[in-house]
Amino acid sequence: NRAQGPLPHGAILQLKLGLNQWEIQQDIDMRLMESLPRDSQQEWWEANLDLPAEVYRVDYVIYDKRSGMYDNNGYKDYSMELANPMSEMTILELRLAAYRAFEAQRVRYLESENAELMRAVELAAQDAAEAGRKEYRKKREVQLAAEAQAALKRAQVYAATRRQPEAMKMKSQASVPGVFAWTTPVRAGQEAFLAYNKGQGPLANTNSVQVHMYCDGWLAETKQVVNLTSMPGSEVDKAELRNNVGGNHNWMGAWVKVPKESAILDFVFSDEGQVAWDNNNMQDFHTVVTGALSEQELAQQLAQAASQRDEAKEKEGEERAAKRAIKKAYVRGAALRQRRAAMNEFLYTVPYVPVPGQKVEVYYNPEYTALRGRPNIFLKAGWNRWSYNSINPRNAPAIPMEQTISANLGFYMATLDVPEDAWCMDLMFVDTKVPGQPTGFFDNNGGLDYHIAVASPAANGAVSSPGSLSVQAPLKVVHVAVEMAPIAKVGGMGDVVTALGRAVQEEGHTVEVIIPKYDCIRYEQVEDLRQEGSFAFGGTQVRVWRGVVEGLNTTFLEPENGHFWRGCIYGRNDDAVRFEFHCGSALHYLNTYNVQAHIVHCHDWQSAHIAWGNRGNSRCVFTIHNLSYGADLVGRAMGACDVATTVSPTYAQEISGQGPIAPHLSKLYGIRNGIDADIWDPEDDPFLPMNYSYENCIQGKAAAREELRRRLNLANVDVPVVGCVTRLVAQKGIHLIKHAAWRTLERGGQFVLLGSAPDGRVQAEFNALRDQLMQQFHGRAALIFTYDEPLSHVIYAGCDMFLVPSMFEPCGLTQMIAMQFGTVPVVRRTGGLADTVYDVDHDEERAAAAGMRTNGFMFDSTDAAGMDYALNRAISMFYNDRPGWNTIVARIMQQDWSWYSPALDYTELYYKALRS
């Protein structure tokens, strides 16, 4: 009766029902009862309730939808008595049983889907292996053809030298009466008998004779030294060596090989002690060879010999390529499985891969999301990255989701019809069905939304395999940068540009990199370099070059004003001017050459100008590698870009309050870098004495440790080896590196440092430290201050612990490389170090939340005590629990630090930028 309560005249009433102490809530519209009298004292409204069986209590309030006022019985709510209700305990037991049954079914379903995934990975690995072999053969054919051409050119030069007129005009003789004679024809590629008269001349008083024979002008590689023996008189007479020759006769001889490529034999004689010599009065002896190859024939023969294939090695190379491809396929599959497992804790579909033209059930558990505790859950769905029918996710219809178990327990479910031309399902979840409601709670995956691939057509076009009538068009991504590994690399940016580009390209997208054409580029690493026109910009001509670097199409811009003809990448005091020019010319190139990139990805302050330049319709993603440089440019790029990233989630948090970042924080995402698994792979590393995997890591690391100690003159004893590979600058915690060296040695270990300091004062300090340690701890410390790539691989593999005590570290690569080789990291908790290292003693829960296992030792403070806390624990475990230590070593080698998962994160951000 509204008239007896607080609600106003003209109200539109709704009953808000709460079951079992409001754990389940319903909104039920009420109806005015026209059959009952209505006056100032009475206005009756009614509603029909459908009560479930599992109810032990019913509460309700009355709500006026027009005024927003409530009648809640003076804050006590209304309640109604139930006939024969279940007990609360009975209901809880029924729910628990239902929940367990649902979870068991869900786990079985997801396990079967994971098994299906692994079968697909196995098939993909087989295909990848064959593709790897084919790619290796293809590259080797090109390489061998180039090598053959180079060998022919070298052979032609060599042959011309051997057949030059001066050599051919040498005084040649088949014999000198009474001195030497050839008793058989001297033919190329055969043996000939050489006789020499020791009875007279410089060797008359010696007891032995040997001939030193070369060919074609004394070429060292043709040298022969043959001992001569005495000739019987019958052979001397048969050869008519004494005819018309006076003097003493003591003939000696030997069979010698006439090289098949020779034209002239050059020779002298000596005793076996090589004290006395007969060199024809310093003219030497020379004999023309019969049947010698022509210059052209010689060149062809030499080139063919130089290009001879080693079939066994070629087969070995093919199998190595296949093994790498298989490993990549399994690593990619494991990364995908980990991502799926993380999402499936709260979101999955049935069927797991939606099929076009069929229904799909979407299951969502808000307990692990921003919608935890919300009374109602609605699904907003779209297709093809929200491009289907131009649906905006904010205005998409909100579909109510039903509880799979009562009392908001567990998963909610909704059913959708998949369009026949869908290739991707897009989802977000809200707690209100009002379109565009800005005040409700929502889960949109941190602004990225959730995206689930729809079944694609069969590769062979078979009708029997259901699939979408359309397919996802690949993205075209263009990186504009000033570094690119391995051709123009100074720091980590160059590694990221190349490795990220390759990883995104391997996902099926198109990637191009634009960098300056420095005169110091390692051009031997650029394939198919060619010039393709030029354009006018900034008062000069800019030449456009194209090539392929590490499988990536790369464009080199070379302005004729000499900006990049400096012999270096940085350090000419006008870097800002030069790189701004590069950005301008890159934008001009994009427009002039009609590149039509979906995404232009620029990096750090050096290419920040791209963000606010004329990019046409391209969206911009801007990556901050290190905020320590170019803050003003970074701030302006943050304002102009569509999406910004930095190189680890923790570093994103650390810089979130800084001036260039804070106003644009909503754009910033932290994605950890990866490492290049082709370069840093102990299973296929040419610099290691023994290749190894996690299965034989103890033996492999022992071999590397022995080699490391041999190279650095360290004692071969059973103590831990602590390594560090770094630039010696303040950021890297050089005071802690010094302290760690002393602490390691005091604990009986060995310490190895590879690096150098750009600051002469710092370098002098470390020089002094090296001298102190070498004197006080001989055979237990080695500090190497140079760049040595092969040695760095041996350090990563041969050390037991790896030190990274950085004051700040946007991402850091060395700790991930070390783990790839089974070396346990000891790091300070900052930036990317905090995102990749999980403390053995303290981070089990944090690691599990990230889908990881503990893998190292960490400390927080910047002083020696903090360093000691982590390092001492690591050293003590090595000494006291070797089986446990070996378990960690094998475990960390199985963790994935490649670019596969980060590349998927970047791809999602590219799509977000397209929607911005």
Short mmCIF file of C-alpha atoms in Angstrom, two decimals, residues 478-481 512 514-515 535-537 542 544 555 557 579-597 599-602 606-620 636 640:
data_model
loop_
_atom_site.label_atom_id
_atom_site.label_comp_id
_atom_site.label_asym_id
_atom_site.label_seq_id
_atom_site.Cartn_x
_atom_site.Cartn_y
_atom_site.Cartn_z
CA VAL A 478 56.43 0.54 -39.81
CA HIS A 479 59.12 1.15 -37.19
CA VAL A 480 60.98 4.46 -37.38
CA ALA A 481 64.16 4.23 -35.33
CA GLU A 512 59.11 -2.51 -42.27
CA ILE A 514 63.14 2.81 -41.45
CA ILE A 515 66.57 3.88 -40.19
CA PHE A 535 63.26 12.70 -52.99
CA ALA A 536 63.87 16.30 -52.04
CA PHE A 537 63.49 17.20 -48.38
CA VAL A 542 67.43 12.00 -49.69
CA VAL A 544 66.10 5.76 -50.61
CA THR A 555 64.44 1.15 -45.72
CA LEU A 557 67.26 7.03 -45.81
CA PHE A 579 67.46 12.68 -35.75
CA GLU A 580 64.78 15.33 -36.17
CA PHE A 581 65.78 15.48 -39.84
CA HIS A 582 65.53 11.70 -40.05
CA CYS A 583 61.99 11.80 -38.63
CA GLY A 584 60.95 14.47 -41.10
CA SER A 585 62.41 12.57 -44.05
CA ALA A 586 60.77 9.33 -42.81
CA LEU A 587 57.35 11.02 -42.72
CA HIS A 588 57.97 12.48 -46.17
CA TYR A 589 58.91 9.02 -47.41
CA LEU A 590 55.76 7.46 -45.94
CA ASN A 591 53.58 9.96 -47.75
CA THR A 592 55.56 10.23 -50.99
CA TYR A 593 55.90 6.48 -51.45
CA ASN A 594 52.28 5.86 -50.34
CA VAL A 595 53.30 3.27 -47.75
CA GLN A 596 49.85 3.27 -46.10
CA ALA A 597 50.94 1.85 -42.77
CA ILE A 599 50.77 1.65 -37.41
CA VAL A 600 53.88 3.80 -37.26
CA HIS A 601 55.92 2.73 -34.25
CA CYS A 602 58.53 5.22 -33.03
CA GLN A 606 65.24 10.08 -31.17
CA SER A 607 62.13 9.41 -33.26
CA ALA A 608 59.57 11.17 -31.05
CA HIS A 609 58.89 13.74 -33.79
CA ILE A 610 57.01 11.03 -35.70
CA ALA A 611 54.22 11.16 -33.13
CA TRP A 612 53.13 14.70 -33.94
CA GLY A 613 54.15 14.74 -37.59
CA ASN A 614 52.00 14.20 -40.65
CA ARG A 615 51.40 10.47 -40.60
CA GLY A 616 48.33 10.54 -42.83
CA ASN A 617 45.84 7.96 -41.58
CA SER A 618 48.44 5.92 -39.74
CA ARG A 619 48.13 5.50 -35.98
CA CYS A 620 51.14 6.03 -33.77
CA ARG A 636 55.23 15.88 -26.44
CA ALA A 640 50.44 13.14 -29.64
#
